[in-house]
PDB file of C-alpha atoms in Angstrom:
ATOM      1  CA  MET A   1     -23.239  11.326  -2.267  1.00 64.00           C
ATOM      2  CA  LYS A   2     -19.503  10.998  -1.698  1.00 76.00           C
ATOM      3  CA  THR A   3     -18.065   8.262   0.477  1.00 87.00           C
ATOM      4  CA  LYS A   4     -16.270   9.427   3.612  1.00 93.00           C
ATOM      5  CA  TYR A   5     -12.490   9.695   3.252  1.00 96.00           C
ATOM      6  CA  PHE A   6     -11.071   7.716   6.159  1.00 97.00           C
ATOM      7  CA  ASP A   7      -7.769   8.493   7.829  1.00 96.00           C
ATOM      8  CA  LEU A   8      -5.148   5.764   8.107  1.00 97.00           C
ATOM      9  CA  ILE A   9      -5.972   4.852  11.710  1.00 97.00           C
ATOM     10  CA  GLU A  10      -9.663   4.429  10.809  1.00 97.00           C
ATOM     11  CA  LEU A  11      -8.678   2.241   7.857  1.00 98.00           C
ATOM     12  CA  ILE A  12      -6.400   0.076  10.006  1.00 98.00           C
ATOM     13  CA  SER A  13      -9.308  -0.368  12.428  1.00 98.00           C
ATOM     14  CA  MET A  14     -11.203  -2.103   9.587  1.00 98.00           C
ATOM     15  CA  ILE A  15      -8.552  -4.851   9.360  1.00 98.00           C
ATOM     16  CA  ASP A  16      -9.349  -8.077  11.214  1.00 98.00           C
ATOM     17  CA  GLU A  17      -7.432  -9.150  14.297  1.00 98.00           C
ATOM     18  CA  PRO A  18      -4.773 -10.245  14.974  1.00 98.00           C
ATOM     19  CA  ASN A  19      -3.366  -8.263  12.036  1.00 98.00           C
ATOM     20  CA  ARG A  20      -5.066  -5.004  13.062  1.00 98.00           C
ATOM     21  CA  SER A  21      -2.981  -4.850  16.247  1.00 98.00           C
ATOM     22  CA  VAL A  22       0.162  -5.786  14.318  1.00 98.00           C
ATOM     23  CA  CYS A  23      -0.511  -3.016  11.757  1.00 98.00           C
ATOM     24  CA  ASN A  24      -0.916  -0.514  14.591  1.00 98.00           C
ATOM     25  CA  LYS A  25       2.336  -1.696  16.197  1.00 98.00           C
ATOM     26  CA  LEU A  26       4.221  -1.488  12.898  1.00 98.00           C
ATOM     27  CA  PHE A  27       2.951   2.062  12.442  1.00 97.00           C
ATOM     28  CA  SER A  28       3.676   3.218  16.001  1.00 97.00           C
ATOM     29  CA  ASP A  29       7.162   1.646  16.005  1.00 98.00           C
ATOM     30  CA  ASN A  30       8.073   3.389  12.742  1.00 97.00           C
ATOM     31  CA  LYS A  31       5.849   6.490  12.807  1.00 96.00           C
ATOM     32  CA  GLU A  32       8.624   9.033  12.293  1.00 93.00           C
ATOM     33  CA  LEU A  33      10.178   7.059   9.443  1.00 93.00           C
ATOM     34  CA  PHE A  34       6.781   6.440   7.785  1.00 94.00           C
ATOM     35  CA  GLU A  35       5.859  10.134   8.040  1.00 94.00           C
ATOM     36  CA  LYS A  36       9.029  11.184   6.206  1.00 90.00           C
ATOM     37  CA  ALA A  37       8.912   8.565   3.441  1.00 91.00           C
ATOM     38  CA  ARG A  38       7.780   9.448  -0.061  1.00 88.00           C
ATOM     39  CA  GLY A  39       5.241   7.399  -1.982  1.00 87.00           C
ATOM     40  CA  SER A  40       7.794   7.014  -4.743  1.00 85.00           C
ATOM     41  CA  ASN A  41      10.993   8.615  -5.897  1.00 77.00           C
ATOM     42  CA  HIS A  42       9.188  10.448  -8.708  1.00 81.00           C
ATOM     43  CA  ASN A  43       6.003   8.954 -10.184  1.00 86.00           C
ATOM     44  CA  HIS A  44       3.366   9.198  -7.442  1.00 89.00           C
ATOM     45  CA  GLN A  45       2.871  10.863  -4.054  1.00 91.00           C
ATOM     46  CA  ALA A  46       6.563  11.830  -4.346  1.00 85.00           C
ATOM     47  CA  TRP A  47       6.537  14.321  -1.495  1.00 87.00           C
ATOM     48  CA  VAL A  48       7.708  13.955   2.087  1.00 88.00           C
ATOM     49  CA  GLY A  49       4.884  12.050   3.797  1.00 91.00           C
ATOM     50  CA  GLY A  50       3.653  10.725   0.456  1.00 92.00           C
ATOM     51  CA  TYR A  51       4.103   7.110   1.557  1.00 94.00           C
ATOM     52  CA  LEU A  52       1.362   7.417   4.179  1.00 96.00           C
ATOM     53  CA  ASP A  53      -0.743   9.533   1.817  1.00 95.00           C
ATOM     54  CA  HIS A  54      -0.436   6.762  -0.809  1.00 96.00           C
ATOM     55  CA  LEU A  55      -1.439   4.060   1.703  1.00 97.00           C
ATOM     56  CA  THR A  56      -4.399   6.128   2.882  1.00 97.00           C
ATOM     57  CA  GLU A  57      -5.443   6.881  -0.686  1.00 97.00           C
ATOM     58  CA  ILE A  58      -5.327   3.272  -1.945  1.00 97.00           C
ATOM     59  CA  MET A  59      -7.122   1.963   1.117  1.00 98.00           C
ATOM     60  CA  ASN A  60      -9.875   4.561   0.613  1.00 98.00           C
ATOM     61  CA  ILE A  61     -10.122   3.554  -3.047  1.00 98.00           C
ATOM     62  CA  ALA A  62     -10.625  -0.046  -1.861  1.00 98.00           C
ATOM     63  CA  VAL A  63     -13.370   1.030   0.539  1.00 98.00           C
ATOM     64  CA  VAL A  64     -15.211   2.606  -2.415  1.00 97.00           C
ATOM     65  CA  LEU A  65     -14.630  -0.134  -5.007  1.00 98.00           C
ATOM     66  CA  TYR A  66     -15.057  -3.246  -2.865  1.00 98.00           C
ATOM     67  CA  PRO A  67     -18.816  -2.957  -2.148  1.00 97.00           C
ATOM     68  CA  VAL A  68     -19.578  -2.007  -5.753  1.00 97.00           C
ATOM     69  CA  LEU A  69     -17.786  -5.052  -7.192  1.00 98.00           C
ATOM     70  CA  ASN A  70     -18.928  -7.380  -4.407  1.00 98.00           C
ATOM     71  CA  ASN A  71     -22.532  -6.326  -5.010  1.00 98.00           C
ATOM     72  CA  LEU A  72     -22.265  -7.281  -8.686  1.00 98.00           C
ATOM     73  CA  ARG A  73     -20.554 -10.631  -8.068  1.00 98.00           C
ATOM     74  CA  PRO A  74     -19.461 -11.915  -4.647  1.00 98.00           C
ATOM     75  CA  LEU A  75     -15.703 -11.513  -4.240  1.00 98.00           C
ATOM     76  CA  PRO A  76     -13.634 -14.423  -2.856  1.00 98.00           C
ATOM     77  CA  PHE A  77     -11.916 -12.179  -0.298  1.00 98.00           C
ATOM     78  CA  THR A  78     -13.034  -9.609   2.243  1.00 98.00           C
ATOM     79  CA  LEU A  79     -12.537  -5.863   2.426  1.00 98.00           C
ATOM     80  CA  PRO A  80     -10.317  -6.373   5.520  1.00 98.00           C
ATOM     81  CA  ASP A  81      -8.149  -8.763   3.451  1.00 98.00           C
ATOM     82  CA  SER A  82      -7.671  -6.121   0.777  1.00 98.00           C
ATOM     83  CA  LEU A  83      -6.926  -3.377   3.320  1.00 98.00           C
ATOM     84  CA  LEU A  84      -4.276  -5.553   4.971  1.00 98.00           C
ATOM     85  CA  VAL A  85      -2.532  -6.318   1.678  1.00 98.00           C
ATOM     86  CA  LEU A  86      -2.711  -2.683   0.584  1.00 98.00           C
ATOM     87  CA  TYR A  87      -1.168  -1.625   3.900  1.00 98.00           C
ATOM     88  CA  LEU A  88       1.714  -4.081   3.400  1.00 98.00           C
ATOM     89  CA  HIS A  89       2.248  -3.869  -0.362  1.00 95.00           C
ATOM     90  CA  ASP A  90       4.962  -1.160  -0.255  1.00 93.00           C
ATOM     91  CA  LEU A  91       6.370  -2.001   3.158  1.00 95.00           C
ATOM     92  CA  GLU A  92       9.981  -1.532   2.047  1.00 94.00           C
ATOM     93  CA  LYS A  93       9.554   2.088   0.928  1.00 92.00           C
ATOM     94  CA  PRO A  94      10.317   3.833   4.233  1.00 93.00           C
ATOM     95  CA  TRP A  95      13.650   1.987   4.279  1.00 93.00           C
ATOM     96  CA  ARG A  96      14.303   1.896   0.513  1.00 89.00           C
ATOM     97  CA  TYR A  97      14.851   5.593  -0.046  1.00 84.00           C
ATOM     98  CA  ILE A  98      17.395   7.502   1.994  1.00 81.00           C
ATOM     99  CA  THR A  99      18.337  11.153   2.225  1.00 77.00           C
ATOM    100  CA  GLY A 100      21.990  11.946   1.709  1.00 76.00           C
ATOM    101  CA  GLU A 101      23.952  14.701   3.429  1.00 80.00           C
ATOM    102  CA  ASP A 102      23.204  16.858   0.370  1.00 83.00           C
ATOM    103  CA  GLY A 103      19.457  16.464   1.040  1.00 75.00           C
ATOM    104  CA  LEU A 104      18.889  14.441  -2.127  1.00 78.00           C
ATOM    105  CA  TRP A 105      16.946  11.187  -2.114  1.00 79.00           C
ATOM    106  CA  SER A 106      18.581   8.017  -3.340  1.00 83.00           C
ATOM    107  CA  VAL A 107      17.964   4.292  -3.231  1.00 85.00           C
ATOM    108  CA  ASN A 108      19.352   2.501  -0.194  1.00 88.00           C
ATOM    109  CA  PRO A 109      22.031   0.149  -1.601  1.00 86.00           C
ATOM    110  CA  ASP A 110      20.766  -2.606   0.725  1.00 88.00           C
ATOM    111  CA  LEU A 111      17.388  -2.456  -1.051  1.00 87.00           C
ATOM    112  CA  ALA A 112      18.457  -1.559  -4.586  1.00 84.00           C
ATOM    113  CA  ASP A 113      17.635  -4.953  -6.106  1.00 83.00           C
ATOM    114  CA  LYS A 114      13.845  -4.993  -6.036  1.00 79.00           C
ATOM    115  CA  LYS A 115      13.597  -8.688  -6.997  1.00 76.00           C
ATOM    116  CA  ARG A 116      15.990 -10.137  -4.439  1.00 80.00           C
ATOM    117  CA  GLN A 117      16.581  -7.658  -1.649  1.00 88.00           C
ATOM    118  CA  VAL A 118      13.156  -6.034  -1.378  1.00 87.00           C
ATOM    119  CA  GLY A 119      11.148  -9.268  -1.354  1.00 87.00           C
ATOM    120  CA  SER A 120      13.224 -10.828   1.406  1.00 90.00           C
ATOM    121  CA  PHE A 121      13.221  -7.554   3.378  1.00 93.00           C
ATOM    122  CA  VAL A 122       9.399  -7.404   3.293  1.00 94.00           C
ATOM    123  CA  GLU A 123       9.092 -11.093   4.213  1.00 94.00           C
ATOM    124  CA  GLN A 124      11.422 -10.564   7.183  1.00 95.00           C
ATOM    125  CA  LYS A 125       9.441  -7.532   8.418  1.00 97.00           C
ATOM    126  CA  ILE A 126       6.219  -9.550   8.146  1.00 97.00           C
ATOM    127  CA  LYS A 127       7.815 -12.379  10.116  1.00 97.00           C
ATOM    128  CA  ASP A 128       9.422 -10.067  12.712  1.00 97.00           C
ATOM    129  CA  TYR A 129       6.102  -8.380  13.445  1.00 98.00           C
ATOM    130  CA  GLY A 130       4.120 -11.610  13.531  1.00 98.00           C
ATOM    131  CA  PHE A 131       1.590 -10.935  10.800  1.00 98.00           C
ATOM    132  CA  VAL A 132      -0.760 -13.864  10.155  1.00 98.00           C
ATOM    133  CA  LEU A 133      -1.053 -14.106   6.373  1.00 98.00           C
ATOM    134  CA  THR A 134      -2.566 -16.598   3.962  1.00 97.00           C
ATOM    135  CA  ASN A 135      -1.106 -17.616   0.611  1.00 97.00           C
ATOM    136  CA  GLU A 136      -3.601 -15.210  -0.989  1.00 97.00           C
ATOM    137  CA  HIS A 137      -2.270 -12.338   1.141  1.00 97.00           C
ATOM    138  CA  PHE A 138       1.300 -13.135   0.084  1.00 96.00           C
ATOM    139  CA  ASN A 139       0.189 -13.362  -3.551  1.00 95.00           C
ATOM    140  CA  GLY A 140      -1.475  -9.958  -3.191  1.00 96.00           C
ATOM    141  CA  ILE A 141       1.663  -8.383  -1.765  1.00 95.00           C
ATOM    142  CA  LYS A 142       3.931  -9.950  -4.388  1.00 93.00           C
ATOM    143  CA  TYR A 143       1.772  -8.994  -7.365  1.00 89.00           C
ATOM    144  CA  ALA A 144       0.306  -5.689  -6.167  1.00 91.00           C
ATOM    145  CA  GLU A 145       2.191  -3.987  -8.981  1.00 88.00           C
ATOM    146  CA  GLY A 146       1.296  -6.614 -11.590  1.00 85.00           C
ATOM    147  CA  GLU A 147       2.711  -9.942 -12.710  1.00 80.00           C
ATOM    148  CA  LYS A 148       5.646  -8.504 -14.688  1.00 81.00           C
ATOM    149  CA  ASP A 149       8.165 -11.283 -15.482  1.00 79.00           C
ATOM    150  CA  ASP A 150       5.963 -13.924 -13.799  1.00 70.00           C
ATOM    151  CA  TYR A 151       3.154 -13.621 -16.354  1.00 69.00           C
ATOM    152  CA  SER A 152       2.176 -16.930 -17.909  1.00 75.00           C
ATOM    153  CA  ALA A 153      -0.408 -17.858 -20.512  1.00 77.00           C
ATOM    154  CA  GLU A 154      -0.423 -21.355 -18.970  1.00 81.00           C
ATOM    155  CA  ARG A 155      -1.414 -20.549 -15.368  1.00 78.00           C
ATOM    156  CA  ARG A 156      -3.048 -17.820 -13.324  1.00 77.00           C
ATOM    157  CA  THR A 157      -0.313 -15.959 -11.440  1.00 81.00           C
ATOM    158  CA  GLN A 158      -2.227 -13.047  -9.953  1.00 90.00           C
ATOM    159  CA  LEU A 159      -5.151 -14.193  -7.809  1.00 95.00           C
ATOM    160  CA  PRO A 160      -8.368 -12.124  -7.404  1.00 97.00           C
ATOM    161  CA  LEU A 161      -7.208 -10.394  -4.195  1.00 98.00           C
ATOM    162  CA  SER A 162      -3.981  -9.394  -5.907  1.00 96.00           C
ATOM    163  CA  ALA A 163      -5.849  -8.135  -8.973  1.00 97.00           C
ATOM    164  CA  PHE A 164      -8.058  -5.959  -6.766  1.00 98.00           C
ATOM    165  CA  VAL A 165      -5.048  -4.584  -4.865  1.00 97.00           C
ATOM    166  CA  HIS A 166      -3.284  -3.932  -8.174  1.00 97.00           C
ATOM    167  CA  MET A 167      -6.313  -2.017  -9.436  1.00 97.00           C
ATOM    168  CA  CYS A 168      -6.391   0.235  -6.347  1.00 97.00           C
ATOM    169  CA  ASP A 169      -2.620   0.764  -6.361  1.00 96.00           C
ATOM    170  CA  SER A 170      -2.482   1.436 -10.092  1.00 95.00           C
ATOM    171  CA  TRP A 171      -5.246   4.024  -9.944  1.00 96.00           C
ATOM    172  CA  SER A 172      -3.552   5.884  -7.078  1.00 94.00           C
ATOM    173  CA  ALA A 173      -0.098   5.731  -8.699  1.00 92.00           C
ATOM    174  CA  ARG A 174      -1.141   6.438 -12.286  1.00 94.00           C
ATOM    175  CA  GLY A 175      -4.592   8.060 -12.136  1.00 95.00           C
ATOM    176  CA  TRP A 176      -4.474  10.084  -8.905  1.00 94.00           C
ATOM    177  CA  PHE A 177      -0.681  10.333  -8.575  1.00 94.00           C
ATOM    178  CA  ASN A 178      -0.867  13.862  -7.152  1.00 92.00           C
ATOM    179  CA  PHE A 179      -3.647  13.244  -4.628  1.00 94.00           C
ATOM    180  CA  PRO A 180      -4.679  13.939  -2.006  1.00 95.00           C
ATOM    181  CA  LEU A 181      -4.249  17.638  -2.653  1.00 93.00           C
ATOM    182  CA  GLU A 182      -2.526  19.839  -0.080  1.00 92.00           C
ATOM    183  CA  SER A 183      -5.826  21.665   0.421  1.00 91.00           C
ATOM    184  CA  GLY A 184      -9.225  21.854  -1.223  1.00 92.00           C
ATOM    185  CA  ASP A 185      -9.302  18.224  -2.363  1.00 93.00           C
ATOM    186  CA  PHE A 186     -12.531  17.363  -4.159  1.00 92.00           C
ATOM    187  CA  TRP A 187     -13.006  14.231  -2.027  1.00 94.00           C
ATOM    188  CA  THR A 188     -14.258  15.738   1.195  1.00 90.00           C
ATOM    189  CA  GLY A 189     -11.958  14.878   4.083  1.00 91.00           C
ATOM    190  CA  ALA A 190      -8.975  13.983   1.897  1.00 95.00           C
ATOM    191  CA  GLU A 191      -5.834  15.917   2.652  1.00 91.00           C
ATOM    192  CA  ARG A 192      -2.114  15.376   2.729  1.00 92.00           C
ATOM    193  CA  ARG A 193      -0.468  14.532   6.014  1.00 81.00           C
ATOM    194  CA  LYS A 194       1.232  17.495   7.533  1.00 68.00           C
TER     195      LYS A 194
END
């Protein structure tokens, strides 16, 4: 039996307060921008609206994987924690890519440096909206795409919540990079935003 494919609003409703209300406000304040943003410039969900499709997809992947893993060994974080971090992990994307007068997408020069500009941009958005995050949430956001240059054989950089988020994000971006389908998706209820 297939798990229900939840829409983004249903997924946000699974996030604990006070962050649920903040997620809803962030979405409603930026709905038009979020609906136009691509999931990436090329590699995954790279269509108009792909950003929200990517968020919906990774959050649904979490809904499926979390109970399976938690049933095998109790996880040190909750499903709402993972949904919150997944919702915030690519927060810069609606602002990072811009459409020029020629209709082509390019990187916003103010957010070109992913290490310096993007991190501080995301932190400022989180602060401006009043999200209530733990150190584990911040770790999950920072390392959602892996440890990269911060890897160390001497210490654990990516905490369990971050590893789980990375797994969901990686599968969407590299395994199901072209999903959800425009129509006839195999996962009943999954479809691209229109």
